[in-house]
Amino acid sequence: DGGDGGPSREAEAANNHTAVVERFATISPFSEPGVTVGRRATGSLVTRRADPHSHAELDDEFDLIADDDDNDNDGPPPRPLALSIGSLPPDRPDADHPITTDESDAVCLARVRSMQNKDKKKASEVAEVKDAVKQSTALSGGDANSNAVTTKKMYFYRTPMVRNELSDKFAIFAGPSSESLGRDIAHLLGLHLNAMDVGQFADGETSCHIRESVRGKEVYIINSTTSVNALMELLLVISTLRRASAKRIIAVIPYYGYSRQDRRVMGVREPIAAADVAKMLEEVGVDRVMCMDLHNDSLRGFFSPRTPVEHLLPGPVAAAYFHEEFCSLDEANESPYPPITVVAAHEGQVARATEFRKVLQKLSGEDIPMAFISKSRQHGHQKEYEPVLVGDVKGRKCIIVDDIVNTGTTLRNSIGQLKENGAESVYAWATHGVFGSPNNDAPEKLQATPGLDYLLISNSVSINR
């Protein structure tokens, strides 16, 4: 009793508390079934629960302190959050700030150290995973349980895994000429390829059907233009996506067909086909283009400024692969790093071979010389030529660098020239292996070529043989 017949101070505080709790319970981020959460007029956080044992985990996470007994809303007002680290002054039961003691300080410090130990343990686990990825020795292409791509030892890429909220904002399609590569790319992103049907009608015309909605999405279409059919498929797919209201269309063209027709030979009436393909892609509605190892970097200038072109170079990956091969030979034979010479397949490959050599030198720490083979022709359509080696290859391991292997004639001539000049062994690296034609017997001829240890190519072009 307050002395004048009115309610006591404790009863008035309890009534105020109940009103405040009922007002704020619906907007609290900590609201759970059986738990009432609110704030006093002074600002301190308070809770009341029906069963104090049903939300023990929630208590530990947010330091929410409930009633000591099992009473429901009939019990005393809940204690404020401050009680978890101290005690309130006896003369002010509704105060916001507690009086801390040595015991409460020790409890608080123990909680902080516990949280720090959890963070250190989590960081240690992450570090262990990263070390395991870096030392992986398998090349992950189709393993659904792996999200890392490496050569034997070198770490190159680990997928960030596309966030769920972003996966609905873009789509990935792969044309028939790059379906295998498209699956690998989708695997690295932790996604599945979107569905489409590309084929031919009975009269040979190309058919295309997108089976999923792309409205308002950013769409990637992966397709190498290795043939006339592949080019037409890419053009019609882009046109279909544009008519289906895609927000942006990015054409990923690992192998840009017609890239070798990038200029007119003097005195010859012929098209600049690489430029014409660029105009067709822009005309059907492509927004951006991504290519890998273009035959000539100037091909990017065939697109207008409104269509950016990304030119990706795989040379560093190939250089690391060869470095690991030679390191494994050293370990087996207990010999120093072998003498190596990087050889450009012809004059046009000098820049590409130079970049390859720079990476190999950086990885090996050795001075690696360069050579190139000149194949001067009287005119562009001349088939026969006499290769001339410029550089010293005697007693050395040679790596021939080229961008495209189609018939294999240039490569076989280069191998013969190197062997005649005393090369110990010959390896070759070419980004694109264009062996798609059924009548192309280049793989068989290269297999039978004496002096070639092996040819390394990328998967930019599907080889169904």
GROMACS .gro file of C-alpha atoms in nm:
model
  465
    1ASP     CA    1   0.000   0.000   0.000
    2GLY     CA    2   0.138   0.344  -0.088
    3GLY     CA    3   0.005   0.494   0.237
    4ASP     CA    4  -0.270   0.701   0.074
    5GLY     CA    5  -0.483   0.405  -0.035
    6GLY     CA    6  -0.328   0.396  -0.384
    7PRO     CA    7  -0.136   0.104  -0.532
    8SER     CA    8   0.212   0.029  -0.403
    9ARG     CA    9   0.524   0.116  -0.600
   10GLU     CA   10   0.589  -0.250  -0.682
   11ALA     CA   11   0.235  -0.307  -0.810
   12GLU     CA   12   0.250   0.006  -1.029
   13ALA     CA   13   0.582  -0.104  -1.180
   14ALA     CA   14   0.439  -0.447  -1.257
   15ASN     CA   15   0.138  -0.295  -1.434
   16ASN     CA   16   0.360  -0.062  -1.638
   17HIS     CA   17   0.583  -0.353  -1.732
   18THR     CA   18   0.291  -0.564  -1.858
   19ALA     CA   19   0.167  -0.279  -2.081
   20VAL     CA   20   0.509  -0.215  -2.228
   21VAL     CA   21   0.572  -0.586  -2.297
   22GLU     CA   22   0.238  -0.626  -2.475
   23ARG     CA   23   0.315  -0.321  -2.690
   24PHE     CA   24   0.663  -0.427  -2.807
   25ALA     CA   25   0.634  -0.807  -2.822
   26THR     CA   26   0.509  -0.808  -3.182
   27ILE     CA   27   0.806  -0.611  -3.319
   28SER     CA   28   1.095  -0.774  -3.136
   29PRO     CA   29   1.350  -0.965  -3.348
   30PHE     CA   30   1.386  -1.216  -3.062
   31SER     CA   31   1.018  -1.316  -3.053
   32GLU     CA   32   0.974  -1.694  -3.032
   33PRO     CA   33   0.675  -1.917  -2.945
   34GLY     CA   34   0.628  -1.918  -2.570
   35VAL     CA   35   0.850  -1.614  -2.517
   36THR     CA   36   0.735  -1.254  -2.463
   37VAL     CA   37   0.991  -0.983  -2.532
   38GLY     CA   38   0.965  -0.611  -2.469
   39ARG     CA   39   1.135  -0.305  -2.322
   40ARG     CA   40   1.080  -0.104  -2.010
   41ALA     CA   41   1.010   0.264  -2.039
   42THR     CA   42   1.372   0.312  -1.932
   43GLY     CA   43   1.496   0.112  -2.233
   44SER     CA   44   1.617  -0.214  -2.076
   45LEU     CA   45   1.532  -0.540  -2.259
   46VAL     CA   46   1.300  -0.781  -2.075
   47THR     CA   47   1.160  -1.126  -2.150
   48ARG     CA   48   0.894  -1.361  -2.015
   49ARG     CA   49   0.848  -1.722  -2.124
   50ALA     CA   50   0.598  -2.000  -2.061
   51ASP     CA   51   0.862  -2.274  -2.029
   52PRO     CA   52   1.212  -2.165  -1.924
   53HIS     CA   53   1.363  -2.493  -2.049
   54SER     CA   54   1.221  -2.482  -2.404
   55HIS     CA   55   1.450  -2.206  -2.532
   56ALA     CA   56   1.780  -2.272  -2.356
   57GLU     CA   57   1.972  -2.237  -2.682
   58LEU     CA   58   1.811  -1.897  -2.746
   59ASP     CA   59   1.911  -1.786  -2.397
   60ASP     CA   60   2.275  -1.881  -2.460
   61GLU     CA   61   2.285  -1.700  -2.794
   62PHE     CA   62   2.130  -1.370  -2.692
   63ASP     CA   63   2.181  -1.372  -2.312
   64LEU     CA   64   1.807  -1.351  -2.254
   65ILE     CA   65   1.728  -1.421  -1.886
   66ALA     CA   66   1.380  -1.547  -1.800
   67ASP     CA   67   1.195  -1.613  -1.477
   68ASP     CA   68   1.344  -1.853  -1.227
   69ASP     CA   69   1.019  -2.044  -1.183
   70ASP     CA   70   0.790  -2.218  -1.428
   71ASN     CA   71   0.504  -1.975  -1.386
   72ASP     CA   72   0.348  -1.817  -1.695
   73ASN     CA   73   0.239  -1.453  -1.706
   74ASP     CA   74   0.121  -1.475  -1.344
   75GLY     CA   75   0.474  -1.460  -1.207
   76PRO     CA   76   0.681  -1.156  -1.115
   77PRO     CA   77   0.806  -0.921  -1.388
   78PRO     CA   78   1.103  -1.061  -1.582
   79ARG     CA   79   1.451  -0.946  -1.500
   80PRO     CA   80   1.631  -0.710  -1.740
   81LEU     CA   81   1.921  -0.818  -1.959
   82ALA     CA   82   2.163  -0.635  -1.733
   83LEU     CA   83   2.118  -0.905  -1.468
   84SER     CA   84   2.314  -1.147  -1.684
   85ILE     CA   85   2.635  -0.964  -1.590
   86GLY     CA   86   2.561  -0.795  -1.257
   87SER     CA   87   2.306  -0.708  -0.991
   88LEU     CA   88   2.078  -0.408  -0.961
   89PRO     CA   89   2.098  -0.164  -0.671
   90PRO     CA   90   1.859  -0.279  -0.395
   91ASP     CA   91   1.703   0.066  -0.367
   92ARG     CA   92   1.631   0.089  -0.746
   93PRO     CA   93   1.486  -0.239  -0.877
   94ASP     CA   94   1.394  -0.079  -1.213
   95ALA     CA   95   1.738   0.073  -1.283
   96ASP     CA   96   1.904   0.013  -1.619
   97HIS     CA   97   2.268  -0.021  -1.515
   98PRO     CA   98   2.380  -0.303  -1.283
   99ILE     CA   99   2.640  -0.298  -1.013
  100THR     CA  100   2.912  -0.532  -1.140
  101THR     CA  101   3.119  -0.753  -0.910
  102ASP     CA  102   3.441  -0.948  -0.951
  103GLU     CA  103   3.232  -1.261  -1.004
  104SER     CA  104   3.019  -1.101  -1.277
  105ASP     CA  105   3.331  -0.958  -1.448
  106ALA     CA  106   3.485  -1.306  -1.449
  107VAL     CA  107   3.170  -1.452  -1.608
  108CYS     CA  108   3.168  -1.179  -1.870
  109LEU     CA  109   3.537  -1.232  -1.953
  110ALA     CA  110   3.485  -1.607  -1.980
  111ARG     CA  111   3.207  -1.553  -2.232
  112VAL     CA  112   3.425  -1.323  -2.444
  113ARG     CA  113   3.712  -1.573  -2.442
  114SER     CA  114   3.474  -1.853  -2.535
  115MET     CA  115   3.357  -1.655  -2.839
  116GLN     CA  116   3.717  -1.580  -2.939
  117ASN     CA  117   3.809  -1.948  -2.914
  118LYS     CA  118   3.516  -2.037  -3.139
  119ASP     CA  119   3.634  -1.783  -3.399
  120LYS     CA  120   3.989  -1.919  -3.385
  121LYS     CA  121   3.864  -2.276  -3.427
  122LYS     CA  122   3.652  -2.176  -3.727
  123ALA     CA  123   3.945  -1.989  -3.886
  124SER     CA  124   4.167  -2.294  -3.832
  125GLU     CA  125   3.914  -2.520  -4.005
  126VAL     CA  126   3.892  -2.280  -4.302
  127ALA     CA  127   4.272  -2.274  -4.329
  128GLU     CA  128   4.285  -2.654  -4.329
  129VAL     CA  129   4.033  -2.668  -4.614
  130LYS     CA  130   4.233  -2.415  -4.817
  131ASP     CA  131   4.554  -2.612  -4.765
  132ALA     CA  132   4.382  -2.931  -4.875
  133VAL     CA  133   4.256  -2.760  -5.190
  134LYS     CA  134   4.597  -2.618  -5.275
  135GLN     CA  135   4.762  -2.958  -5.243
  136SER     CA  136   4.498  -3.142  -5.441
  137THR     CA  137   4.654  -3.353  -5.714
  138ALA     CA  138   4.345  -3.431  -5.920
  139LEU     CA  139   4.203  -3.221  -6.201
  140SER     CA  140   3.839  -3.177  -6.111
  141GLY     CA  141   3.615  -3.167  -6.414
  142GLY     CA  142   3.307  -3.376  -6.342
  143ASP     CA  143   3.336  -3.461  -5.972
  144ALA     CA  144   3.023  -3.318  -5.814
  145ASN     CA  145   3.187  -3.320  -5.468
  146SER     CA  146   3.476  -3.095  -5.570
  147ASN     CA  147   3.469  -2.721  -5.630
  148ALA     CA  148   3.836  -2.664  -5.706
  149VAL     CA  149   4.030  -2.677  -6.029
  150THR     CA  150   4.402  -2.743  -6.016
  151THR     CA  151   4.675  -2.892  -6.222
  152LYS     CA  152   4.882  -3.148  -6.033
  153LYS     CA  153   5.010  -2.903  -5.772
  154MET     CA  154   4.935  -2.545  -5.873
  155TYR     CA  155   4.620  -2.380  -5.737
  156PHE     CA  156   4.427  -2.192  -6.004
  157TYR     CA  157   4.062  -2.152  -5.920
  158ARG     CA  158   3.817  -2.220  -5.645
  159THR     CA  159   3.454  -2.138  -5.705
  160PRO     CA  160   3.292  -1.877  -5.480
  161MET     CA  161   2.961  -2.064  -5.525
  162VAL     CA  162   2.692  -1.829  -5.654
  163ARG     CA  163   2.466  -1.701  -5.379
  164ASN     CA  164   2.108  -1.826  -5.384
  165GLU     CA  165   1.962  -1.480  -5.425
  166LEU     CA  166   2.171  -1.426  -5.740
  167SER     CA  167   2.111  -1.764  -5.904
  168ASP     CA  168   1.759  -1.658  -6.006
  169LYS     CA  169   1.887  -1.346  -6.179
  170PHE     CA  170   2.092  -1.511  -6.453
  171ALA     CA  171   2.091  -1.821  -6.672
  172ILE     CA  172   2.361  -2.031  -6.841
  173PHE     CA  173   2.303  -2.213  -7.168
  174ALA     CA  174   2.548  -2.423  -7.371
  175GLY     CA  175   2.520  -2.488  -7.743
  176PRO     CA  176   2.587  -2.830  -7.898
  177SER     CA  177   2.947  -2.742  -7.987
  178SER     CA  178   3.034  -2.655  -7.623
  179GLU     CA  179   2.797  -2.865  -7.415
  180SER     CA  180   3.075  -3.047  -7.227
  181LEU     CA  181   3.258  -2.722  -7.147
  182GLY     CA  182   2.929  -2.562  -7.042
  183ARG     CA  183   2.866  -2.839  -6.789
  184ASP     CA  184   3.214  -2.786  -6.644
  185ILE     CA  185   3.155  -2.412  -6.607
  186ALA     CA  186   2.817  -2.466  -6.442
  187HIS     CA  187   2.973  -2.722  -6.207
  188LEU     CA  188   3.235  -2.472  -6.093
  189LEU     CA  189   2.960  -2.222  -6.017
  190GLY     CA  190   2.759  -2.479  -5.825
  191LEU     CA  191   2.472  -2.458  -6.076
  192HIS     CA  192   2.302  -2.662  -6.346
  193LEU     CA  193   2.282  -2.565  -6.712
  194ASN     CA  194   1.950  -2.416  -6.813
  195ALA     CA  195   1.751  -2.621  -7.060
  196MET     CA  196   1.720  -2.556  -7.431
  197ASP     CA  197   1.678  -2.767  -7.743
  198VAL     CA  198   1.891  -2.702  -8.052
  199GLY     CA  199   1.867  -2.927  -8.354
  200GLN     CA  200   1.761  -2.945  -8.717
  201PHE     CA  201   1.434  -2.978  -8.901
  202ALA     CA  202   1.388  -3.242  -9.167
  203ASP     CA  203   1.503  -3.001  -9.439
  204GLY     CA  204   1.825  -2.919  -9.253
  205GLU     CA  205   1.722  -2.582  -9.107
  206THR     CA  206   1.839  -2.505  -8.754
  207SER     CA  207   1.574  -2.521  -8.481
  208CYS     CA  208   1.601  -2.360  -8.137
  209HIS     CA  209   1.372  -2.376  -7.833
  210ILE     CA  210   1.446  -2.217  -7.493
  211ARG     CA  211   1.259  -2.424  -7.232
  212GLU     CA  212   1.292  -2.183  -6.937
  213SER     CA  213   1.190  -1.824  -6.876
  214VAL     CA  214   1.472  -1.569  -6.921
  215ARG     CA  215   1.265  -1.253  -6.883
  216GLY     CA  216   1.468  -0.985  -6.704
  217LYS     CA  217   1.769  -1.214  -6.657
  218GLU     CA  218   2.135  -1.185  -6.747
  219VAL     CA  219   2.197  -1.476  -6.985
  220TYR     CA  220   2.524  -1.646  -7.081
  221ILE     CA  221   2.533  -1.862  -7.393
  222ILE     CA  222   2.846  -2.078  -7.438
  223ASN     CA  223   2.908  -2.191  -7.794
  224SER     CA  224   3.221  -2.224  -8.009
  225THR     CA  225   3.168  -2.137  -8.375
  226THR     CA  226   3.361  -2.432  -8.516
  227SER     CA  227   3.138  -2.471  -8.824
  228VAL     CA  228   2.867  -2.297  -9.025
  229ASN     CA  229   2.603  -2.492  -8.830
  230ALA     CA  230   2.756  -2.390  -8.496
  231LEU     CA  231   2.761  -2.024  -8.602
  232MET     CA  232   2.399  -2.035  -8.715
  233GLU     CA  233   2.299  -2.205  -8.388
  234LEU     CA  234   2.466  -1.929  -8.185
  235LEU     CA  235   2.299  -1.653  -8.388
  236LEU     CA  236   1.952  -1.805  -8.358
  237VAL     CA  237   1.990  -1.873  -7.986
  238ILE     CA  238   2.087  -1.509  -7.925
  239SER     CA  239   1.791  -1.395  -8.135
  240THR     CA  240   1.559  -1.625  -7.937
  241LEU     CA  241   1.688  -1.491  -7.605
  242ARG     CA  242   1.645  -1.131  -7.721
  243ARG     CA  243   1.285  -1.200  -7.830
  244ALA     CA  244   1.225  -1.371  -7.493
  245SER     CA  245   1.301  -1.040  -7.312
  246ALA     CA  246   1.641  -1.130  -7.164
  247LYS     CA  247   1.792  -0.832  -6.984
  248ARG     CA  248   2.147  -0.884  -7.111
  249ILE     CA  249   2.300  -1.148  -7.340
  250ILE     CA  250   2.667  -1.244  -7.308
  251ALA     CA  251   2.805  -1.471  -7.581
  252VAL     CA  252   3.090  -1.687  -7.448
  253ILE     CA  253   3.275  -1.804  -7.762
  254PRO     CA  254   3.574  -2.018  -7.657
  255TYR     CA  255   3.677  -2.066  -8.021
  256TYR     CA  256   3.591  -1.775  -8.252
  257GLY     CA  257   3.539  -1.928  -8.595
  258TYR     CA  258   3.653  -1.742  -8.909
  259SER     CA  259   3.916  -1.565  -8.696
  260ARG     CA  260   4.190  -1.644  -8.949
  261GLN     CA  261   4.003  -1.447  -9.217
  262ASP     CA  262   4.088  -1.120  -9.049
  263ARG     CA  263   4.225  -0.925  -9.348
  264ARG     CA  264   4.226  -0.914  -9.725
  265VAL     CA  265   4.530  -1.038  -9.912
  266MET     CA  266   4.649  -0.776 -10.158
  267GLY     CA  267   4.511  -0.834 -10.508
  268VAL     CA  268   4.254  -1.093 -10.395
  269ARG     CA  269   3.881  -1.025 -10.382
  270GLU     CA  270   3.760  -1.192 -10.062
  271PRO     CA  271   3.566  -1.104  -9.746
  272ILE     CA  272   3.697  -1.014  -9.406
  273ALA     CA  273   3.488  -1.289  -9.252
  274ALA     CA  274   3.591  -1.225  -8.890
  275ALA     CA  275   3.444  -0.873  -8.915
  276ASP     CA  276   3.128  -1.002  -9.082
  277VAL     CA  277   3.070  -1.252  -8.799
  278ALA     CA  278   3.108  -0.967  -8.546
  279LYS     CA  279   2.844  -0.762  -8.729
  280MET     CA  280   2.603  -1.057  -8.736
  281LEU     CA  281   2.642  -1.112  -8.361
  282GLU     CA  282   2.570  -0.746  -8.289
  283GLU     CA  283   2.276  -0.742  -8.528
  284VAL     CA  284   2.093  -1.026  -8.350
  285GLY     CA  285   2.131  -0.850  -8.016
  286VAL     CA  286   2.441  -0.961  -7.824
  287ASP     CA  287   2.545  -0.722  -7.543
  288ARG     CA  288   2.892  -0.855  -7.459
  289VAL     CA  289   3.132  -1.114  -7.601
  290MET     CA  290   3.391  -1.330  -7.424
  291CYS     CA  291   3.651  -1.514  -7.633
  292MET     CA  292   3.955  -1.726  -7.554
  293ASP     CA  293   4.289  -1.683  -7.730
  294LEU     CA  294   4.181  -1.502  -8.046
  295HIS     CA  295   4.397  -1.565  -8.351
  296ASN     CA  296   4.463  -1.193  -8.361
  297ASP     CA  297   4.384  -0.954  -8.076
  298SER     CA  298   4.281  -0.688  -8.328
  299LEU     CA  299   3.962  -0.887  -8.391
  300ARG     CA  300   3.814  -0.706  -8.092
  301GLY     CA  301   3.813  -0.391  -8.304
  302PHE     CA  302   3.559  -0.549  -8.541
  303PHE     CA  303   3.293  -0.499  -8.273
  304SER     CA  304   3.148  -0.154  -8.210
  305PRO     CA  305   3.225   0.030  -7.882
  306ARG     CA  306   2.879  -0.058  -7.746
  307THR     CA  307   2.974  -0.430  -7.748
  308PRO     CA  308   3.272  -0.493  -7.516
  309VAL     CA  309   3.489  -0.798  -7.591
  310GLU     CA  310   3.678  -0.986  -7.319
  311HIS     CA  311   3.988  -1.166  -7.447
  312LEU     CA  312   4.093  -1.451  -7.213
  313LEU     CA  313   4.440  -1.607  -7.241
  314PRO     CA  314   4.501  -1.965  -7.116
  315GLY     CA  315   4.880  -1.958  -7.169
  316PRO     CA  316   4.971  -1.928  -6.797
  317VAL     CA  317   4.774  -2.244  -6.715
  318ALA     CA  318   4.957  -2.438  -6.987
  319ALA     CA  319   5.294  -2.303  -6.872
  320ALA     CA  320   5.226  -2.422  -6.516
  321TYR     CA  321   5.126  -2.764  -6.650
  322PHE     CA  322   5.458  -2.804  -6.835
  323HIS     CA  323   5.650  -2.673  -6.532
  324GLU     CA  324   5.497  -2.945  -6.316
  325GLU     CA  325   5.574  -3.207  -6.580
  326PHE     CA  326   5.942  -3.108  -6.585
  327CYS     CA  327   5.955  -3.089  -6.205
  328SER     CA  328   5.823  -3.445  -6.182
  329LEU     CA  329   6.095  -3.556  -6.425
  330ASP     CA  330   6.357  -3.389  -6.203
  331GLU     CA  331   6.229  -3.569  -5.892
  332ALA     CA  332   6.228  -3.904  -6.069
  333ASN     CA  333   6.578  -3.867  -6.216
  334GLU     CA  334   6.723  -3.655  -5.932
  335SER     CA  335   6.856  -3.414  -6.192
  336PRO     CA  336   6.840  -3.033  -6.213
  337TYR     CA  337   6.570  -2.852  -6.410
  338PRO     CA  338   6.614  -2.956  -6.776
  339PRO     CA  339   6.728  -2.710  -7.045
  340ILE     CA  340   6.414  -2.580  -7.218
  341THR     CA  341   6.353  -2.365  -7.524
  342VAL     CA  342   6.014  -2.217  -7.608
  343VAL     CA  343   5.955  -2.222  -7.984
  344ALA     CA  344   5.699  -2.008  -8.169
  345ALA     CA  345   5.536  -2.215  -8.445
  346HIS     CA  346   5.571  -1.921  -8.688
  347GLU     CA  347   5.624  -1.545  -8.691
  348GLY     CA  348   5.266  -1.473  -8.588
  349GLN     CA  349   5.307  -1.674  -8.268
  350VAL     CA  350   5.608  -1.487  -8.128
  351ALA     CA  351   5.399  -1.267  -7.895
  352ARG     CA  352   5.202  -1.567  -7.765
  353ALA     CA  353   5.522  -1.769  -7.711
  354THR     CA  354   5.683  -1.473  -7.531
  355GLU     CA  355   5.402  -1.458  -7.272
  356PHE     CA  356   5.420  -1.836  -7.227
  357ARG     CA  357   5.797  -1.810  -7.171
  358LYS     CA  358   5.760  -1.534  -6.911
  359VAL     CA  359   5.532  -1.746  -6.695
  360LEU     CA  360   5.753  -2.054  -6.729
  361GLN     CA  361   6.061  -1.852  -6.630
  362LYS     CA  362   5.882  -1.710  -6.326
  363LEU     CA  363   5.771  -2.055  -6.210
  364SER     CA  364   6.101  -2.231  -6.270
  365GLY     CA  365   6.342  -1.952  -6.180
  366GLU     CA  366   6.550  -2.050  -6.484
  367ASP     CA  367   6.657  -1.849  -6.787
  368ILE     CA  368   6.460  -1.997  -7.078
  369PRO     CA  369   6.561  -1.894  -7.431
  370MET     CA  370   6.325  -1.855  -7.726
  371ALA     CA  371   6.330  -1.962  -8.088
  372PHE     CA  372   6.085  -1.944  -8.376
  373ILE     CA  373   6.027  -2.108  -8.710
  374SER     CA  374   5.984  -1.886  -9.013
  375LYS     CA  375   5.742  -2.008  -9.278
  376SER     CA  376   5.759  -1.736  -9.540
  377ARG     CA  377   5.519  -1.779  -9.833
  378GLN     CA  378   5.508  -1.595 -10.161
  379HIS     CA  379   5.134  -1.536 -10.115
  380GLY     CA  380   4.869  -1.618  -9.857
  381HIS     CA  381   4.714  -1.911 -10.043
  382GLN     CA  382   5.042  -2.094 -10.102
  383LYS     CA  383   5.032  -2.438  -9.939
  384GLU     CA  384   5.397  -2.541  -9.953
  385TYR     CA  385   5.678  -2.355  -9.778
  386GLU     CA  386   6.027  -2.421  -9.648
  387PRO     CA  387   6.048  -2.379  -9.266
  388VAL     CA  388   6.356  -2.202  -9.131
  389LEU     CA  389   6.456  -2.228  -8.764
  390VAL     CA  390   6.583  -1.915  -8.589
  391GLY     CA  391   6.748  -2.002  -8.256
  392ASP     CA  392   6.951  -2.277  -8.089
  393VAL     CA  393   6.770  -2.596  -7.982
  394LYS     CA  394   7.051  -2.853  -7.978
  395GLY     CA  395   7.026  -3.088  -7.680
  396ARG     CA  396   6.724  -2.903  -7.537
  397LYS     CA  397   6.363  -2.986  -7.463
  398CYS     CA  398   6.146  -2.775  -7.694
  399ILE     CA  399   5.787  -2.658  -7.641
  400ILE     CA  400   5.614  -2.546  -7.961
  401VAL     CA  401   5.350  -2.277  -7.896
  402ASP     CA  402   5.058  -2.222  -8.136
  403ASP     CA  403   4.696  -2.113  -8.108
  404ILE     CA  404   4.518  -2.350  -8.349
  405VAL     CA  405   4.585  -2.704  -8.469
  406ASN     CA  406   4.362  -2.801  -8.759
  407THR     CA  407   4.536  -3.014  -9.021
  408GLY     CA  408   4.857  -3.044  -8.818
  409THR     CA  409   5.078  -2.960  -9.118
  410THR     CA  410   5.252  -2.664  -8.951
  411LEU     CA  411   5.308  -2.863  -8.633
  412ARG     CA  412   5.455  -3.165  -8.813
  413ASN     CA  413   5.689  -2.943  -9.016
  414SER     CA  414   5.802  -2.768  -8.698
  415ILE     CA  415   5.873  -3.099  -8.524
  416GLY     CA  416   6.082  -3.219  -8.818
  417GLN     CA  417   6.278  -2.895  -8.826
  418LEU     CA  418   6.355  -2.909  -8.453
  419LYS     CA  419   6.466  -3.271  -8.467
  420GLU     CA  420   6.694  -3.197  -8.762
  421ASN     CA  421   6.862  -2.927  -8.553
  422GLY     CA  422   6.934  -3.158  -8.259
  423ALA     CA  423   6.638  -3.105  -8.021
  424GLU     CA  424   6.639  -3.368  -7.745
  425SER     CA  425   6.258  -3.391  -7.722
  426VAL     CA  426   5.960  -3.195  -7.857
  427TYR     CA  427   5.634  -3.101  -7.684
  428ALA     CA  428   5.354  -2.882  -7.820
  429TRP     CA  429   5.083  -2.658  -7.679
  430ALA     CA  430   4.789  -2.525  -7.880
  431THR     CA  431   4.479  -2.363  -7.734
  432HIS     CA  432   4.228  -2.486  -7.992
  433GLY     CA  433   4.225  -2.836  -8.139
  434VAL     CA  434   3.986  -2.800  -8.433
  435PHE     CA  435   3.948  -3.163  -8.540
  436GLY     CA  436   3.570  -3.169  -8.580
  437SER     CA  437   3.542  -3.261  -8.947
  438PRO     CA  438   3.493  -3.638  -9.002
  439ASN     CA  439   3.747  -3.626  -9.285
  440ASN     CA  440   4.013  -3.462  -9.067
  441ASP     CA  441   4.282  -3.720  -8.996
  442ALA     CA  442   4.514  -3.478  -8.813
  443PRO     CA  443   4.492  -3.659  -8.475
  444GLU     CA  444   4.599  -3.988  -8.633
  445LYS     CA  445   4.885  -3.822  -8.823
  446LEU     CA  446   5.008  -3.646  -8.511
  447GLN     CA  447   4.996  -3.970  -8.314
  448ALA     CA  448   5.217  -4.129  -8.580
  449THR     CA  449   5.462  -3.836  -8.596
  450PRO     CA  450   5.808  -3.943  -8.472
  451GLY     CA  451   5.971  -3.707  -8.226
  452LEU     CA  452   5.655  -3.563  -8.067
  453ASP     CA  453   5.627  -3.652  -7.698
  454TYR     CA  454   5.276  -3.515  -7.665
  455LEU     CA  455   5.044  -3.234  -7.773
  456LEU     CA  456   4.854  -3.039  -7.505
  457ILE     CA  457   4.528  -2.869  -7.607
  458SER     CA  458   4.243  -2.707  -7.414
  459ASN     CA  459   3.877  -2.810  -7.416
  460SER     CA  460   3.762  -2.498  -7.602
  461VAL     CA  461   3.642  -2.724  -7.885
  462SER     CA  462   3.458  -3.052  -7.825
  463ILE     CA  463   3.630  -3.353  -7.981
  464ASN     CA  464   3.384  -3.636  -8.035
  465ARG     CA  465   3.633  -3.902  -8.144
   0.00000   0.00000   0.00000
